Amino acid sequence: MALLSKQLLTVALLVAATCALASPFSQLSLVNSELDPYPALGKPRLSFKADGTFKVTIFSDLHFGENPWDDWGPKQDANSLKLMNAILPDEKPDYVVLNGDLITGENTFKENATALIDQIVGPLNAAGVPFSSTHGNHDNQRNITHYEEILREQQVAPLSYTRLAPKGVGGESGPGNYWVPVYKSASEESTPALILWFFDSRGGFAAVKDTNSTETTPVPDWVDESVTSWITEETARMETEWGPSEGRGALAFMHIPPHEIQAVQGSVDSDKNPGLNADTLGSGSVQSTSDQPFWNTLTTKIKNLHAIISGHDHGNEWCARENEKNVIFCFNKHSGYGGYGKAGWGYGVRNIIFSSPDPKVAPQTWIRLEAGETRAHVTLNDEYGR
Ligand SMILES: *[C@@H]1O[C@H](CO)[C@@H](O)[C@H](O)[C@H]1NC(C)=O
Ligand SMILES: *[C@@H]1O[C@H](CO)[C@@H](O)[C@H](O)[C@H]1NC(C)=O
Ligand SMILES: *[C@@H]1O[C@H](CO)[C@@H](O)[C@H](O)[C@H]1NC(C)=O
């Protein structure tokens, strides 16, 4: 025992000495690894490929676990798994996002709700693709919470980058606020060129604590104000360690669209803003007006924000510019056979591809349907949606 701790102490001293004497580059990577939590979590560093590209594929509104009491529900999950297993080897994404409503929580059972997470991550584990999740209003219900889904995903998916926000950030039932850095290149010295931001727009219902009743209370359906100071602090830390924010690009994901997007729909034009526009946005389709502090901080503190991306409204696929803050918003594509839909809407994913780690180079995005058809190709540049 004593010998063991002496050996450990020697090793620790050697490591410390090596770090102190090493080149500025290893100093830098030491600093980097303090801000970047993933090395300590044992996750591989994400980077742009040698050809300068980086591709994100988004599955949204998978809605696993509908009607477990009949054949229809499990059949929808089998169809959704088939879709994931068809799309992943075709698209070969560098990163996958599950953008909320992974589970139809109101239909689940307390004792086995998280088993649905195991099913969902199956195709991602098999493909060996890094990914992370946001959570939706259907993921907060009496028998399941965002928190439980996150813990389960971390347990069963070695390449899950989903994290919990620090304590006190995210408000009631909204722990899923975190960011993921994507480095310029695989080289040890490179710094992040792209930050993927994930926010918890909450919603749904929460079980009433300390009772055995089936009573639930509604959960606020907006990103909590506590997230604003966290964004400010995190962007400041990134500036200190990685240089000015202008040197990095960003994408932001949250399940429920920000409130301001409701008004944007009025000027959506099928030529200029291609993609399905079949869900009229109203109360409940977007976050409540209480998302204003979050919206202001998101659109001012995060630089080179190429797009804000949400699901929730299964009949919408368009990307459009919000003129006041001058940011582009995009809907996902409904991916799950569960959840509401209409004949002809189809199922698929949104792809976003970066052609360069240069944060000024605009990414392209489009919808890909299950059988391979693509539509609504747009470039998320300064001219788009004006
Ligand atoms: C939650 O799980 C319990 C235990 O399995 C079950 O009795 C109940 O019907 C489930 N659903 C809801 C909404 O409470
Ligand atoms: C989950 O539990 C319920 C109730 O105990 C059961 O009817 C159902 O078959 C279970 N589902 C799975 C996937 O094991
Ligand atoms: C809830 O039910 C369990 C098991 O029946 C019981 O032990 C517990 O005291 C109950 N709690 C409340 C607050 O009623």
XYZ file of C-alpha atoms and ligand atoms in Angstrom:
428
model
C 0.000 0.000 0.000
C 2.683 2.486 1.097
C 4.929 1.343 -1.740
C 2.127 1.771 -4.244
C 1.385 5.364 -3.196
C 5.123 6.169 -3.279
C 5.284 4.888 -6.856
C 2.221 6.907 -7.776
C 3.755 10.023 -6.234
C 6.945 9.489 -8.268
C 4.937 9.125 -11.454
C 2.936 12.256 -10.643
C 6.108 14.241 -9.987
C 7.657 13.008 -13.235
C 4.562 14.004 -15.194
C 4.507 17.434 -13.548
C 8.211 17.953 -14.263
C 7.809 16.872 -17.888
C 4.915 19.268 -18.381
C 6.821 22.156 -16.803
C 9.857 21.592 -19.035
C 8.014 20.752 -22.232
C 7.552 22.885 -25.342
C 4.916 25.629 -25.561
C 2.799 23.195 -27.576
C 2.351 20.747 -24.753
C 1.674 23.666 -22.424
C -1.064 24.612 -24.846
C -2.506 21.127 -24.966
C -2.426 20.994 -21.172
C -4.463 24.203 -21.082
C -6.730 22.881 -23.842
C -7.439 19.714 -21.988
C -8.585 21.696 -18.948
C -11.214 23.560 -20.928
C -12.061 20.621 -23.178
C -13.622 17.991 -20.882
C -13.596 15.145 -23.395
C -10.011 13.879 -23.025
C -10.677 13.299 -19.319
C -13.897 11.488 -20.262
C -11.879 9.225 -22.560
C -13.591 10.467 -25.730
C -11.603 10.820 -28.960
C -10.924 14.381 -30.130
C -13.244 15.427 -32.961
C -11.646 17.166 -35.919
C -12.170 18.199 -39.513
C -10.950 15.544 -41.929
C -7.677 15.871 -43.843
C -9.673 17.129 -46.878
C -11.028 19.986 -44.720
C -14.609 18.702 -44.495
C -16.834 17.890 -41.529
C -20.328 16.419 -41.878
C -23.126 16.442 -39.316
C -26.274 14.325 -39.768
C -29.287 15.148 -37.609
C -31.956 12.669 -36.577
C -34.885 14.376 -34.906
C -38.103 13.399 -33.178
C -37.425 9.666 -33.174
C -40.344 9.143 -30.742
C -39.433 5.627 -29.651
C -41.789 3.774 -27.311
C -45.191 4.682 -28.712
C -48.021 2.304 -27.782
C -45.992 -0.454 -26.116
C -49.341 -2.181 -25.414
C -50.051 -3.117 -29.037
C -48.248 -4.104 -32.264
C -48.332 -0.645 -33.805
C -45.850 0.954 -31.361
C -42.994 -1.576 -31.583
C -43.487 -1.650 -35.364
C -42.804 2.114 -35.578
C -39.579 1.647 -33.581
C -38.489 -1.153 -35.918
C -39.122 1.184 -38.882
C -37.125 3.982 -37.228
C -34.196 1.618 -36.581
C -34.356 0.506 -40.202
C -34.189 4.158 -41.286
C -31.151 4.820 -39.066
C -29.416 1.665 -40.275
C -30.041 2.640 -43.910
C -28.946 6.261 -43.609
C -25.814 5.957 -41.443
C -23.681 3.824 -43.816
C -24.835 5.952 -46.770
C -24.120 9.362 -45.290
C -21.048 8.391 -43.243
C -21.369 11.451 -40.981
C -18.475 12.643 -38.833
C -20.981 13.492 -36.093
C -24.630 12.711 -35.427
C -27.092 14.841 -33.471
C -30.303 13.447 -31.980
C -32.291 16.669 -31.700
C -34.900 15.843 -29.079
C -38.030 13.760 -28.527
C -36.014 10.562 -28.590
C -38.816 8.898 -26.628
C -42.586 9.321 -26.377
C -42.285 9.439 -22.608
C -45.979 9.550 -21.779
C -46.340 5.987 -23.098
C -43.404 4.513 -21.192
C -43.168 2.498 -17.980
C -41.101 3.584 -15.014
C -39.236 0.279 -14.801
C -37.986 0.089 -18.385
C -38.279 3.500 -20.082
C -34.490 3.865 -20.452
C -34.309 0.543 -22.339
C -35.541 2.606 -25.299
C -32.278 4.592 -25.192
C -30.398 1.312 -25.632
C -32.420 0.643 -28.797
C -31.849 4.147 -30.200
C -28.071 4.160 -29.702
C -27.739 0.661 -31.205
C -27.225 1.833 -34.814
C -24.877 4.649 -33.655
C -22.753 2.246 -31.598
C -22.648 -0.163 -34.536
C -21.607 2.622 -36.936
C -18.930 3.813 -34.468
C -20.007 7.426 -34.976
C -19.606 10.120 -32.284
C -22.914 11.774 -31.414
C -24.874 13.679 -28.825
C -28.456 14.526 -27.968
C -30.787 17.292 -27.019
C -34.052 16.401 -25.314
C -37.629 17.428 -25.939
C -40.975 17.893 -24.280
C -41.808 14.191 -24.765
C -38.555 13.223 -23.009
C -39.802 14.872 -19.790
C -42.814 12.879 -18.597
C -43.959 11.093 -15.483
C -41.875 7.974 -16.204
C -38.791 9.520 -17.856
C -36.694 12.691 -17.604
C -33.973 14.392 -19.627
C -31.603 13.661 -16.756
C -32.337 9.916 -16.823
C -31.972 9.755 -20.606
C -28.606 11.521 -20.468
C -27.225 9.210 -17.771
C -28.410 6.129 -19.642
C -26.946 7.327 -22.947
C -23.596 7.992 -21.272
C -23.702 4.467 -19.827
C -24.557 2.551 -22.977
C -22.927 4.606 -25.761
C -19.102 4.863 -25.661
C -19.155 7.606 -28.320
C -21.847 9.739 -26.690
C -20.616 13.325 -26.166
C -23.801 14.337 -24.322
C -23.090 16.051 -21.000
C -24.976 17.500 -18.057
C -24.751 21.234 -17.464
C -22.985 22.341 -14.264
C -25.328 22.299 -11.249
C -27.635 25.319 -11.218
C -27.538 25.787 -15.014
C -30.614 24.892 -17.058
C -33.416 25.376 -14.542
C -36.105 22.864 -13.615
C -35.846 19.646 -15.671
C -33.382 21.168 -18.160
C -29.901 19.719 -17.483
C -28.874 19.192 -21.130
C -26.750 22.289 -21.831
C -23.193 21.662 -23.087
C -20.837 22.247 -26.002
C -18.602 20.006 -28.091
C -15.396 21.277 -29.745
C -14.342 20.202 -33.242
C -10.640 20.835 -33.927
C -9.137 22.205 -37.139
C -7.181 19.042 -37.753
C -6.082 15.845 -36.116
C -2.758 17.495 -35.195
C -2.192 17.848 -31.446
C -1.446 21.567 -31.755
C -4.649 22.526 -33.523
C -7.359 24.486 -31.689
C -11.149 24.160 -32.153
C -12.536 25.560 -35.407
C -16.166 24.774 -34.652
C -18.199 24.611 -31.455
C -21.411 22.581 -31.447
C -23.721 24.060 -28.794
C -26.600 22.097 -27.298
C -29.392 23.661 -25.262
C -32.235 22.211 -23.232
C -35.566 23.780 -24.210
C -37.342 21.627 -21.575
C -41.161 21.313 -21.779
C -43.308 18.291 -21.027
C -44.294 17.233 -17.519
C -42.614 16.284 -14.276
C -43.783 13.775 -11.683
C -44.790 15.418 -8.432
C -41.986 14.558 -6.015
C -42.449 12.479 -2.859
C -45.910 11.205 -3.683
C -47.087 7.965 -5.186
C -49.853 9.720 -7.080
C -49.892 9.857 -10.872
C -50.038 13.646 -10.670
C -47.670 15.678 -12.861
C -46.865 19.363 -13.253
C -45.999 21.137 -16.532
C -42.304 21.935 -17.070
C -41.486 25.407 -18.511
C -40.983 25.196 -22.288
C -38.037 27.506 -22.821
C -34.276 27.534 -22.290
C -33.839 28.783 -18.741
C -32.349 32.205 -18.059
C -29.541 30.589 -16.013
C -28.109 29.383 -19.328
C -27.291 32.976 -20.358
C -24.558 33.612 -17.789
C -23.191 30.129 -18.476
C -22.867 30.965 -22.215
C -21.119 34.207 -21.297
C -18.681 32.421 -18.989
C -17.980 29.568 -21.394
C -17.365 31.865 -24.369
C -15.008 33.951 -22.188
C -13.055 30.831 -21.168
C -12.791 29.825 -24.830
C -11.478 33.292 -25.709
C -8.828 33.054 -22.989
C -7.619 29.637 -24.007
C -8.344 29.404 -27.724
C -8.245 33.032 -28.866
C -10.962 35.399 -30.131
C -14.419 33.887 -30.814
C -14.241 35.170 -34.392
C -11.717 32.400 -35.020
C -14.344 29.693 -34.481
C -17.615 28.752 -36.142
C -20.703 27.504 -34.324
C -23.956 25.604 -34.694
C -26.664 25.626 -32.010
C -29.140 22.807 -31.411
C -32.268 22.776 -29.260
C -35.474 20.774 -29.593
C -38.122 23.510 -29.445
C -37.547 26.493 -31.794
C -36.889 29.872 -30.170
C -40.005 32.033 -29.800
C -38.918 34.547 -32.474
C -39.139 31.825 -35.143
C -42.938 31.916 -35.050
C -42.934 35.373 -36.688
C -40.281 34.310 -39.218
C -42.690 31.802 -40.769
C -44.803 34.668 -42.163
C -42.127 35.528 -44.722
C -41.116 31.973 -45.619
C -41.209 31.663 -49.401
C -41.090 28.222 -51.036
C -38.574 29.412 -53.679
C -36.232 31.226 -51.342
C -36.759 28.913 -48.359
C -37.168 25.461 -49.869
C -38.498 22.522 -47.844
C -41.803 21.394 -46.402
C -43.768 24.177 -44.653
C -46.815 22.290 -43.454
C -46.971 23.080 -39.716
C -48.347 26.513 -38.860
C -46.457 27.726 -35.809
C -48.551 28.798 -32.845
C -48.496 28.564 -29.096
C -46.695 25.354 -28.103
C -44.864 25.045 -31.459
C -42.129 27.393 -30.282
C -40.624 28.269 -26.894
C -42.578 30.705 -24.746
C -41.607 34.401 -24.772
C -39.631 33.734 -21.583
C -36.796 32.526 -23.838
C -35.910 36.193 -24.559
C -32.793 36.396 -22.306
C -31.491 33.167 -23.828
C -32.269 34.322 -27.377
C -30.443 37.635 -26.854
C -27.363 35.960 -25.394
C -27.284 33.157 -27.964
C -27.393 35.570 -30.882
C -24.837 38.043 -29.510
C -22.244 36.021 -27.564
C -21.781 33.133 -29.991
C -19.903 34.339 -33.059
C -20.041 32.894 -36.595
C -23.262 31.121 -35.659
C -24.025 29.378 -38.960
C -27.461 28.146 -37.894
C -29.812 27.452 -34.998
C -31.442 24.061 -35.536
C -34.631 22.636 -34.000
C -37.162 19.864 -34.450
C -40.514 19.621 -32.635
C -42.689 20.680 -35.613
C -42.640 17.542 -37.770
C -44.174 19.186 -40.842
C -41.484 21.845 -41.323
C -38.094 21.567 -43.039
C -37.199 25.122 -44.088
C -34.266 27.359 -43.187
C -34.944 31.097 -42.855
C -33.225 34.233 -41.603
C -34.401 36.046 -38.483
C -33.702 39.604 -39.546
C -33.529 41.414 -36.248
C -30.685 39.294 -34.879
C -29.469 38.385 -38.361
C -29.248 34.627 -37.742
C -30.404 31.641 -39.775
C -32.794 29.127 -38.254
C -33.351 25.625 -39.740
C -35.864 22.934 -38.969
C -34.728 19.304 -38.881
C -36.456 16.507 -40.724
C -38.785 14.213 -38.767
C -36.812 10.933 -38.531
C -38.959 8.669 -36.347
C -42.006 6.718 -37.448
C -43.487 7.528 -34.056
C -44.926 10.972 -33.376
C -47.485 12.836 -35.463
C -47.164 13.063 -39.217
C -49.125 13.167 -42.444
C -49.044 11.066 -45.588
C -46.466 12.486 -47.964
C -44.299 14.216 -45.359
C -41.826 11.340 -45.368
C -39.024 10.590 -42.924
C -35.360 11.453 -43.103
C -32.523 13.600 -41.777
C -30.909 16.996 -42.199
C -27.268 16.993 -43.286
C -24.878 19.901 -42.720
C -21.509 19.800 -44.416
C -18.579 22.115 -43.826
C -16.103 22.299 -46.719
C -13.403 24.042 -44.647
C -12.485 24.614 -41.002
C -12.337 28.350 -41.850
C -15.254 29.781 -39.800
C -16.030 32.277 -42.591
C -16.737 29.525 -45.109
C -20.482 28.834 -45.117
C -21.666 25.242 -44.694
C -24.248 23.653 -46.966
C -27.335 21.859 -45.725
C -30.119 19.729 -47.179
C -32.819 17.226 -46.318
C -32.258 13.563 -47.157
C -35.258 11.246 -47.164
C -35.068 7.616 -46.145
C -34.836 6.137 -49.651
C -32.092 8.578 -50.665
C -33.982 11.451 -52.334
C -32.612 14.859 -51.312
C -34.270 18.293 -51.340
C -34.083 21.815 -49.955
C -30.338 22.307 -50.603
C -29.165 25.679 -49.317
C -25.876 27.372 -48.432
C -25.946 29.065 -45.028
C -24.076 32.183 -46.168
C -24.549 35.940 -45.653
C -26.920 36.181 -48.609
C -29.197 33.312 -47.622
C -32.769 34.256 -46.782
C -32.434 37.987 -47.406
C -45.584 4.812 -15.553
O -45.082 3.592 -15.065
C -45.949 2.941 -14.163
C -45.206 1.720 -13.649
O -44.905 0.872 -14.713
C -47.262 2.600 -14.855
O -48.150 2.018 -13.931
C -47.882 3.874 -15.461
O -49.028 3.537 -16.211
C -46.855 4.548 -16.351
N -47.358 5.732 -17.041
C -47.735 6.877 -16.455
C -48.158 7.987 -17.349
O -47.742 7.011 -15.246
C -41.819 -2.600 -20.211
O -42.606 -2.856 -19.084
C -43.986 -3.046 -19.390
C -44.764 -3.095 -18.090
O -44.077 -3.814 -17.121
C -44.133 -4.268 -20.271
O -45.504 -4.447 -20.610
C -43.330 -4.062 -21.546
O -43.361 -5.204 -22.353
C -41.894 -3.737 -21.214
N -41.214 -3.362 -22.428
C -40.029 -3.859 -22.786
C -39.474 -3.366 -24.071
O -39.437 -4.663 -22.105
C -45.210 5.071 -1.848
O -45.365 3.676 -1.990
C -44.380 2.913 -1.341
C -44.600 1.434 -1.687
O -45.952 1.092 -1.606
C -44.437 3.170 0.178
O -43.439 2.442 0.850
C -44.209 4.675 0.401
O -44.360 4.978 1.780
C -45.199 5.502 -0.406
N -44.844 6.925 -0.290
C -45.732 7.904 -0.116
C -45.180 9.303 0.012
O -46.935 7.687 -0.040
